[in-house]
PDB file of C-alpha atoms and ligand atoms in Angstrom:
ATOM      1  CA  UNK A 417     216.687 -79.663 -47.756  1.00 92.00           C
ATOM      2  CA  UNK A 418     213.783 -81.820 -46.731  1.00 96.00           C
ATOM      3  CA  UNK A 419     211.497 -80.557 -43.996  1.00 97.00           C
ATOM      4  CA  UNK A 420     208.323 -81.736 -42.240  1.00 98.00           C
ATOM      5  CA  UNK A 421     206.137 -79.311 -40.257  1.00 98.00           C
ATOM      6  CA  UNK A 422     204.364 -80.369 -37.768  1.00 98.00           C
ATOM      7  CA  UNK A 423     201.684 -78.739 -35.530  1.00 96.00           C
ATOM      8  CA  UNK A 424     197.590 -78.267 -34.715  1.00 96.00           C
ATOM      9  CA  UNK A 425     195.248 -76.338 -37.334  1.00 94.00           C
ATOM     10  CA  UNK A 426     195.905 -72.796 -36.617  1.00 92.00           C
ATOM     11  CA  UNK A 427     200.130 -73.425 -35.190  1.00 95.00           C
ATOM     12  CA  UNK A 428     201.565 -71.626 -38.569  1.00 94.00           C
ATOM     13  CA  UNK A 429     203.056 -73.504 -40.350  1.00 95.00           C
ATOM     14  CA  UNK A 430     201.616 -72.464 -43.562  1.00 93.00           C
ATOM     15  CA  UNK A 431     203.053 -68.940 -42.751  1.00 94.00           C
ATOM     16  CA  UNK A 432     206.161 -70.665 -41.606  1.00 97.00           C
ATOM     17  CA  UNK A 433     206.729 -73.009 -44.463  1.00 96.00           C
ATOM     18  CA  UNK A 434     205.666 -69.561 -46.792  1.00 95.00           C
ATOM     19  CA  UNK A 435     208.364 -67.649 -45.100  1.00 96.00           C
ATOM     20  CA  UNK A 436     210.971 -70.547 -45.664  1.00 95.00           C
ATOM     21  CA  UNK A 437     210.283 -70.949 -49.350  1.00 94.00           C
ATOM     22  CA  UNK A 438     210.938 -67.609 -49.988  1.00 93.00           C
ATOM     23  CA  UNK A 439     213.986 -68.166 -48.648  1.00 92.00           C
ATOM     24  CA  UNK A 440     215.397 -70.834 -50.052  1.00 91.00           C
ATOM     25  CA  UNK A 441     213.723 -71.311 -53.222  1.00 88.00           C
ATOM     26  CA  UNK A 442     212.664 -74.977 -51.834  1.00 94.00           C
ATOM     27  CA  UNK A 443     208.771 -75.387 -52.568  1.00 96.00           C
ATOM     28  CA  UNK A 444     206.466 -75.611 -49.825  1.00 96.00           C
ATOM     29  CA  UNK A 445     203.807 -78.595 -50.541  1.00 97.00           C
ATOM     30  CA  UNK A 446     200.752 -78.503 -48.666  1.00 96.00           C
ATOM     31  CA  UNK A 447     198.360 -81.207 -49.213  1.00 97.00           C
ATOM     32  CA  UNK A 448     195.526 -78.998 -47.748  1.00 96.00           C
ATOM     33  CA  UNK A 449     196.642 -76.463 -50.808  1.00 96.00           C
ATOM     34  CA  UNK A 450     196.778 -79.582 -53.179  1.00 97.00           C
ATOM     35  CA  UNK A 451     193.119 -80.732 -51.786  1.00 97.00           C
ATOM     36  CA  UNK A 452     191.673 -77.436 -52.139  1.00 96.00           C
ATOM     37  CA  UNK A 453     193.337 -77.334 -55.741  1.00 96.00           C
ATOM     38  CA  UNK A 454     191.867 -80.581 -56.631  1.00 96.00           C
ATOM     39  CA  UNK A 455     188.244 -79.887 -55.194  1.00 96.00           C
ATOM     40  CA  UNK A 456     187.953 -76.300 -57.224  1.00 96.00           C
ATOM     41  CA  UNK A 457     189.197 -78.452 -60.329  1.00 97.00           C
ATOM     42  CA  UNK A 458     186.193 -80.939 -59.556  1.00 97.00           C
ATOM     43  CA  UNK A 459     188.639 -83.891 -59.996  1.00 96.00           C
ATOM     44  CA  UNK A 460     187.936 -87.275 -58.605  1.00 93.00           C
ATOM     45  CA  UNK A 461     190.096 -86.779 -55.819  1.00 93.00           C
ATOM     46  CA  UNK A 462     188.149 -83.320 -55.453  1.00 95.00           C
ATOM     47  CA  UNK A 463     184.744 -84.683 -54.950  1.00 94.00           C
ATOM     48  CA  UNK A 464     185.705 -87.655 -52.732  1.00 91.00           C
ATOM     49  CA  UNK A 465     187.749 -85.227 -50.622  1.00 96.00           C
ATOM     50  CA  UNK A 466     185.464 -82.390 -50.096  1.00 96.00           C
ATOM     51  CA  UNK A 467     182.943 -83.651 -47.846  1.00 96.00           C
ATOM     52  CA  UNK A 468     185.799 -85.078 -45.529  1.00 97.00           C
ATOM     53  CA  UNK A 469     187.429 -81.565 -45.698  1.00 97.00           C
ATOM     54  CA  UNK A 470     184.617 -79.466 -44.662  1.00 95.00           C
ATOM     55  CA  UNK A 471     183.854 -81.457 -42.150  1.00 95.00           C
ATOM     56  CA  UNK A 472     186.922 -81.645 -40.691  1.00 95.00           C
ATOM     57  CA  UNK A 473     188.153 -85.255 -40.856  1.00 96.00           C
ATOM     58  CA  UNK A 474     190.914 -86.955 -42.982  1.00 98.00           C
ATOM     59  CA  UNK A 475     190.862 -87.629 -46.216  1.00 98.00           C
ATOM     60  CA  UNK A 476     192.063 -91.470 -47.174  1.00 97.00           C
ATOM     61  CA  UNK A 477     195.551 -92.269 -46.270  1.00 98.00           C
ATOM     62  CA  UNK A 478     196.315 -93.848 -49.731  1.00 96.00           C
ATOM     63  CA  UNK A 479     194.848 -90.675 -51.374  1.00 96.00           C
ATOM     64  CA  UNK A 480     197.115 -87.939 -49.794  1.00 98.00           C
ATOM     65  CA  UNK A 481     200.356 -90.727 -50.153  1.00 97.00           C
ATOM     66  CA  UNK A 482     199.702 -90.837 -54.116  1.00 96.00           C
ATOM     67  CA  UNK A 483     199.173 -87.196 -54.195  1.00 96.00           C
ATOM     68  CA  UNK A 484     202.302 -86.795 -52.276  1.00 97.00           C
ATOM     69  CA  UNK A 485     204.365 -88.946 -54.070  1.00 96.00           C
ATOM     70  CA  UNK A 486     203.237 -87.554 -57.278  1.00 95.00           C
ATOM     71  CA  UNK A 487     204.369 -83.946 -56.013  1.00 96.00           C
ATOM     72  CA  UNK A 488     207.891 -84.668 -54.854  1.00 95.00           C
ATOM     73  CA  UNK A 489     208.695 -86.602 -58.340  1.00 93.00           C
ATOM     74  CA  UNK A 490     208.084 -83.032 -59.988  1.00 95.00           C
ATOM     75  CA  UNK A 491     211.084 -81.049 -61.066  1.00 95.00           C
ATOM     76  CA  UNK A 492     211.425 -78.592 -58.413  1.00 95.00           C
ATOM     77  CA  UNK A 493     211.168 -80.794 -55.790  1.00 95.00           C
ATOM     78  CA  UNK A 494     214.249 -82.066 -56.695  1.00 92.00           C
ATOM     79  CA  UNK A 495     216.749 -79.807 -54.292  1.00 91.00           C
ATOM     80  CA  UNK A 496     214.079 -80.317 -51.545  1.00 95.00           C
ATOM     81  CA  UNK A 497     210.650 -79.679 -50.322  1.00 97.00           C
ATOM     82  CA  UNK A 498     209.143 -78.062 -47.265  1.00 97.00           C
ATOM     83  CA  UNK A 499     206.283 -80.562 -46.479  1.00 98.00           C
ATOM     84  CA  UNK A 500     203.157 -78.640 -44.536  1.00 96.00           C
ATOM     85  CA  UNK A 501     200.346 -80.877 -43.043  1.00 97.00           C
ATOM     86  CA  UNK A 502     201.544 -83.750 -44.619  1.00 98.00           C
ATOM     87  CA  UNK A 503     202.234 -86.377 -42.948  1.00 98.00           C
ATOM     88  CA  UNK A 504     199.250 -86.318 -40.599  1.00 98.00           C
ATOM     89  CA  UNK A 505     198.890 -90.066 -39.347  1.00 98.00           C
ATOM     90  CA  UNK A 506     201.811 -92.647 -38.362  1.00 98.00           C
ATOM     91  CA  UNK A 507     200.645 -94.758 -41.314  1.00 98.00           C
ATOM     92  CA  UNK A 508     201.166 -91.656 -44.081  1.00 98.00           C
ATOM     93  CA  UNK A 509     204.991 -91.193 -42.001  1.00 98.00           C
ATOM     94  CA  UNK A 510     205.432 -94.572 -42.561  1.00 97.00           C
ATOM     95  CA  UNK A 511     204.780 -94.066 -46.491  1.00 98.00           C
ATOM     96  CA  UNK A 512     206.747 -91.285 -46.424  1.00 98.00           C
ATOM     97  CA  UNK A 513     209.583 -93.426 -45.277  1.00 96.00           C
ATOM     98  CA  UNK A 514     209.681 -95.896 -47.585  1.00 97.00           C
ATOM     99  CA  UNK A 515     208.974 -93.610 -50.315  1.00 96.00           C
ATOM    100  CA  UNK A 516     212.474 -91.729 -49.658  1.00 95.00           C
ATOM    101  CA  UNK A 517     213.969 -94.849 -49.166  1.00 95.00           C
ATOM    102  CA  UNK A 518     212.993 -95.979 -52.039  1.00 93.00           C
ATOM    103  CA  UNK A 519     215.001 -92.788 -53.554  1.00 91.00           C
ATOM    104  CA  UNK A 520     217.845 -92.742 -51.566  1.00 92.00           C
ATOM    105  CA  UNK A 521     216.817 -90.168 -49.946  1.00 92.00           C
ATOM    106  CA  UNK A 522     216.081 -89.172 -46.027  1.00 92.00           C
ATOM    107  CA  UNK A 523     214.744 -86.053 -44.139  1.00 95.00           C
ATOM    108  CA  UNK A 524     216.745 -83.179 -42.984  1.00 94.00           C
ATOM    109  CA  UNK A 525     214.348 -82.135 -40.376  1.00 96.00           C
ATOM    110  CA  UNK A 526     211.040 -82.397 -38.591  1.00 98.00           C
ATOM    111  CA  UNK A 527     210.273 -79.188 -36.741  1.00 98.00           C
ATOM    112  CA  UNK A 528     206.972 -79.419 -34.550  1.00 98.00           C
ATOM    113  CA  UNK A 529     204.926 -75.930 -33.894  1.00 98.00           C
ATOM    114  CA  UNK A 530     204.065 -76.876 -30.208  1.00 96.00           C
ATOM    115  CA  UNK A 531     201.167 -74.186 -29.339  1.00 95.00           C
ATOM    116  CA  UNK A 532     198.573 -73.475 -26.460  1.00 92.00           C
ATOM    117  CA  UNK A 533     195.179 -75.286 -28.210  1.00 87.00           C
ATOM    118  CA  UNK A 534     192.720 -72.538 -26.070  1.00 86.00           C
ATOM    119  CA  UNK A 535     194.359 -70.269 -28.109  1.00 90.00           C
ATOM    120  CA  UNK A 536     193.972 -71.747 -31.283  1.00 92.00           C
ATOM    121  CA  UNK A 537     189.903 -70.985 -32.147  1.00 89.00           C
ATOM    122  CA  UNK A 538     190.858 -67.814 -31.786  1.00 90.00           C
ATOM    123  CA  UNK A 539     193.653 -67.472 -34.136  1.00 88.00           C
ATOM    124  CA  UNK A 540     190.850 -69.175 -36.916  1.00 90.00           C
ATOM    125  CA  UNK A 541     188.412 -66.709 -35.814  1.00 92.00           C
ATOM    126  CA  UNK A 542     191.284 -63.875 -36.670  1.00 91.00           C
ATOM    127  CA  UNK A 543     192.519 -65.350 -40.009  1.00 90.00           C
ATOM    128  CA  UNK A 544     188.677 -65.824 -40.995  1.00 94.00           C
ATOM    129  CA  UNK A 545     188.633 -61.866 -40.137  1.00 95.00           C
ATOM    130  CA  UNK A 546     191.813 -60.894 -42.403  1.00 94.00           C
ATOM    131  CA  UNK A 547     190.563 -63.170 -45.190  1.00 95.00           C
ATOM    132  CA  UNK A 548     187.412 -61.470 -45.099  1.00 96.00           C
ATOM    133  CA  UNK A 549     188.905 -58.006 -44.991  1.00 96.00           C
ATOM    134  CA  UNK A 550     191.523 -59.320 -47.667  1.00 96.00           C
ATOM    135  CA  UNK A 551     188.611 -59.777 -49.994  1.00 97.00           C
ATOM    136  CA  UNK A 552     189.202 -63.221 -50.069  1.00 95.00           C
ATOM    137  CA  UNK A 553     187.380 -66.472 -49.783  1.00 93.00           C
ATOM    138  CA  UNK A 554     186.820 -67.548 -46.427  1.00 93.00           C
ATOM    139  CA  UNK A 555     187.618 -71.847 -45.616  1.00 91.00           C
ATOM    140  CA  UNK A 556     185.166 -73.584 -45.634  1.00 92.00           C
ATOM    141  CA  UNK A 557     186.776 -75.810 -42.882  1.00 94.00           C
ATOM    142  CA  UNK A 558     187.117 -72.390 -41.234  1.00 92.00           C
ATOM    143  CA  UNK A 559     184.213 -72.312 -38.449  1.00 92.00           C
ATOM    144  CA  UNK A 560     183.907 -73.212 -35.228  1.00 90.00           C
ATOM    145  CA  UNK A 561     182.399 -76.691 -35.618  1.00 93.00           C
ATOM    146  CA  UNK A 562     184.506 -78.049 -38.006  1.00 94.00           C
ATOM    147  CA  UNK A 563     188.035 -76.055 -36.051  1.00 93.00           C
ATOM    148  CA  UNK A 564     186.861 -78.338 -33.209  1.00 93.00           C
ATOM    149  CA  UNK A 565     186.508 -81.646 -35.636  1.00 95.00           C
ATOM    150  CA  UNK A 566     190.209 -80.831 -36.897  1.00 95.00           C
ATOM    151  CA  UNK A 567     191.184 -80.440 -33.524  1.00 95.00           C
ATOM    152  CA  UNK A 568     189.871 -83.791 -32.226  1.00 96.00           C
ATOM    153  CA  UNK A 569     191.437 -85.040 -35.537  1.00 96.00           C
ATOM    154  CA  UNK A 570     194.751 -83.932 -34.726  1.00 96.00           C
ATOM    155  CA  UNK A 571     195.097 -84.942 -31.261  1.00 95.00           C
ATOM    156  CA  UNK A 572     193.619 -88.599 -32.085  1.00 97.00           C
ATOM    157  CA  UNK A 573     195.507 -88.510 -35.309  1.00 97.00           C
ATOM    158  CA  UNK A 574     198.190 -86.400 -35.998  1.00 97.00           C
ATOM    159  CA  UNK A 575     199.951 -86.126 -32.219  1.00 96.00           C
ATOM    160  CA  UNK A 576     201.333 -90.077 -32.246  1.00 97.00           C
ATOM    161  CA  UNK A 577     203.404 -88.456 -36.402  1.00 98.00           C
ATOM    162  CA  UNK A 578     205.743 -86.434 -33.612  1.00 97.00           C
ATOM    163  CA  UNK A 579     206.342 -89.382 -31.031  1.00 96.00           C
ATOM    164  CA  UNK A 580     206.917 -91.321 -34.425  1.00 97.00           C
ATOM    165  CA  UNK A 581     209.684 -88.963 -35.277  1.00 97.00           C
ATOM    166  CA  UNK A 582     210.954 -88.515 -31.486  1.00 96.00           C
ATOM    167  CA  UNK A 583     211.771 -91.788 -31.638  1.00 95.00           C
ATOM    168  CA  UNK A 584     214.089 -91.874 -34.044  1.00 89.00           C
ATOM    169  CA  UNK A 585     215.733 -88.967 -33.208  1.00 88.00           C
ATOM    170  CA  UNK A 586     214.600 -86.527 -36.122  1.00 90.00           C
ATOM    171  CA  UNK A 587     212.182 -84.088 -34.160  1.00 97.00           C
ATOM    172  CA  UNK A 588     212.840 -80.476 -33.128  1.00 97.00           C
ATOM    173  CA  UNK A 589     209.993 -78.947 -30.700  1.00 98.00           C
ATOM    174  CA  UNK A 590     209.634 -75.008 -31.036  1.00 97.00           C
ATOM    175  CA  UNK A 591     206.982 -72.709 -29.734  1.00 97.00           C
ATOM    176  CA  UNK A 592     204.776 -71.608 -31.715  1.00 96.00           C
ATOM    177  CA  UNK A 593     203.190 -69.792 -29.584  1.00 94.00           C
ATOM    178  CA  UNK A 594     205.996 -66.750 -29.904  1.00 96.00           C
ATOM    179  CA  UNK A 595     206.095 -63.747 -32.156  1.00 96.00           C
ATOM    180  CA  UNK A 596     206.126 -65.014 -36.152  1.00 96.00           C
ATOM    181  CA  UNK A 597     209.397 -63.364 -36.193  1.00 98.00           C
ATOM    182  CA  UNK A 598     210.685 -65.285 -33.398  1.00 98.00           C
ATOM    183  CA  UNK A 599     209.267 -68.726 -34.658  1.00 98.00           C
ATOM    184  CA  UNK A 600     210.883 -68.042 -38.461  1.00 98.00           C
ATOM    185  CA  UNK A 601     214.422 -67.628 -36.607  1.00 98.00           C
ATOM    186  CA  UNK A 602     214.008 -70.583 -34.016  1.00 98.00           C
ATOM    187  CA  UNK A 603     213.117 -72.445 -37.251  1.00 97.00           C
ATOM    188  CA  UNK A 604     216.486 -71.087 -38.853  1.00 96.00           C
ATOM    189  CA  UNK A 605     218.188 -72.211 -35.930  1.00 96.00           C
ATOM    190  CA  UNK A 606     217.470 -75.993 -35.958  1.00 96.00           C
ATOM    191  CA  UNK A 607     217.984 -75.510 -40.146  1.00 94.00           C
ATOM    192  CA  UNK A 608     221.144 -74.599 -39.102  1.00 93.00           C
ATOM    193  CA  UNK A 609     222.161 -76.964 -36.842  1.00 90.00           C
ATOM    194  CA  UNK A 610     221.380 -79.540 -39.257  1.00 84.00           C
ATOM    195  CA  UNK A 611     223.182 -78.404 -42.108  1.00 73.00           C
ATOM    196  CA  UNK A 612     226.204 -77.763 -40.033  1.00 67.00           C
TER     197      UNK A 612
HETATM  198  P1  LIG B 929     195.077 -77.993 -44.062  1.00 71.80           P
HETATM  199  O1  LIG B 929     195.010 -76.928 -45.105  1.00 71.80           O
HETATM  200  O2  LIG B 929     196.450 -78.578 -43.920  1.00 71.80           O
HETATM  201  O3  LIG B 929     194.519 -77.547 -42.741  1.00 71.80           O
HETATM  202  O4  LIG B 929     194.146 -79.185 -44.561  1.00 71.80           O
HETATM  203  C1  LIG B 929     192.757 -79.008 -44.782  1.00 71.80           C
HETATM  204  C2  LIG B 929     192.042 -80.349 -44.784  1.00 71.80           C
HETATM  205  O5  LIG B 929     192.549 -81.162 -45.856  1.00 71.80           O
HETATM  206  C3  LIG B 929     192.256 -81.199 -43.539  1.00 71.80           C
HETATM  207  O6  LIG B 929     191.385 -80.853 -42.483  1.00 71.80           O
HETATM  208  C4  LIG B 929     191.982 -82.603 -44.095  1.00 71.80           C
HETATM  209  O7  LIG B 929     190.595 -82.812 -44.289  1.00 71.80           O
HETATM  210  C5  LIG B 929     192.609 -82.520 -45.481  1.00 71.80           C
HETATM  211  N1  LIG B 929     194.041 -82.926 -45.424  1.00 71.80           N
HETATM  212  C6  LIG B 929     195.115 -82.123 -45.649  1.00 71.80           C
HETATM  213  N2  LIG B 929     196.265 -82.818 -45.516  1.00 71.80           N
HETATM  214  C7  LIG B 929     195.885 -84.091 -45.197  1.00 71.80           C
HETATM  215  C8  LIG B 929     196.616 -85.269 -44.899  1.00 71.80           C
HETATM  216  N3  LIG B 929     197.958 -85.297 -44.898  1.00 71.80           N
HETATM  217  N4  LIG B 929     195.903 -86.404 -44.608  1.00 71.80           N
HETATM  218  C9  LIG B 929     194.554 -86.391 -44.622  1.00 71.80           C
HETATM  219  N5  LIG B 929     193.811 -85.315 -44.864  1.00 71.80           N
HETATM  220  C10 LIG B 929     194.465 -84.161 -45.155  1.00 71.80           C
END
């Protein structure tokens, strides 16, 4: 299975694309994970990213389409991959395209996390609270002033990726808004539909 999805900082689908891995065994690649990865490793990638990151803008098409395209040649990609905040303009779900093309290969399923944005600063402040309380580092995209940069981002950016895929057909819209519980099972719903 090969997934996409989509949604505003803060919609879940980290925690979505978490749930559905353990699931299915299929890995869940975040660039944002493979950024942060490559920025505490002090790589090349790292230190051209990390300024962009923190303050909330995109890092370099090309840059997040080789790291991508690296990933998915890996072993357990093989049976599938659950992509999360990747792709995030039309030109990286263009990439994309020919990329699996180029392997024979297509997508099962994009699945958009629609969500209400006013509520979305808060859910940062509350995951910066349960990080903290975890013990665990805090984003450092996480505050107010760069939420609102990745917001901007995503509507200028990111919103035209789901008209891309409405177009052709491939996009599912769920609310994201609803219980996790209720979002993981709408998710399994449109899985289902699609394998059927
Ligand atoms: P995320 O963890 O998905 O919220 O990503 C954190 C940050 O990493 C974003 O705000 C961007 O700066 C960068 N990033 C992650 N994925 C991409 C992408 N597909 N294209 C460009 N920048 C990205």
């Amino acid at each position: 299975m090969r997934l996409i999805l989509l949604g505003a900082p803060g919609a879940g689908k980290g925690t979505q694309a978490a749930r559905l891995m353990q699931k299915s065994s299929i890995p869940q690649l975040s660039t944002g994970d493979m950024l942060r990865a490559a920025v505490a490793a002090g790589t090349a990638v790292g230190l051209k990213a990390k300024t962009i990151m923190d303050s909330g803008g995109l890092v370099p098409d090309e840059v997040v389409v080789g790291i991508v395209a690296e990933r998915i040649q890996k072993p357990d990609a093989t049976r599938g991959f659950i992509l999360d905040g990747f792709p995030r303009t039309v030109a990286q779900a263009q990439a994309l395209d020919a990329m699996l093309a180029g392997k024979r290969m297509d997508l099962d399923a994009v699945i958009e996390l629609k969500v209400d944005e006013a509520a979305l600063l808060d859910r940062m402040a509350q995951r910066v609270r349960e990080t903290k309380a975890a013990g665990k580092p805090v984003r450092s995209d996480d505050n107010p002033e760069a939420f609102k940069t990745r917001l901007d981002t995503y509507r200028t950016q990111t919103a035209p990726v789901s008209a891309y895929y409405a177009k052709t057909g491939r996009l599912s819209v769920i609310d994201g808004m609803a219980p996790v519980d209720s979002v993981s099972k709408a998710i399994d719903q449109v899985l289902s539909a699609v394998k059927a």
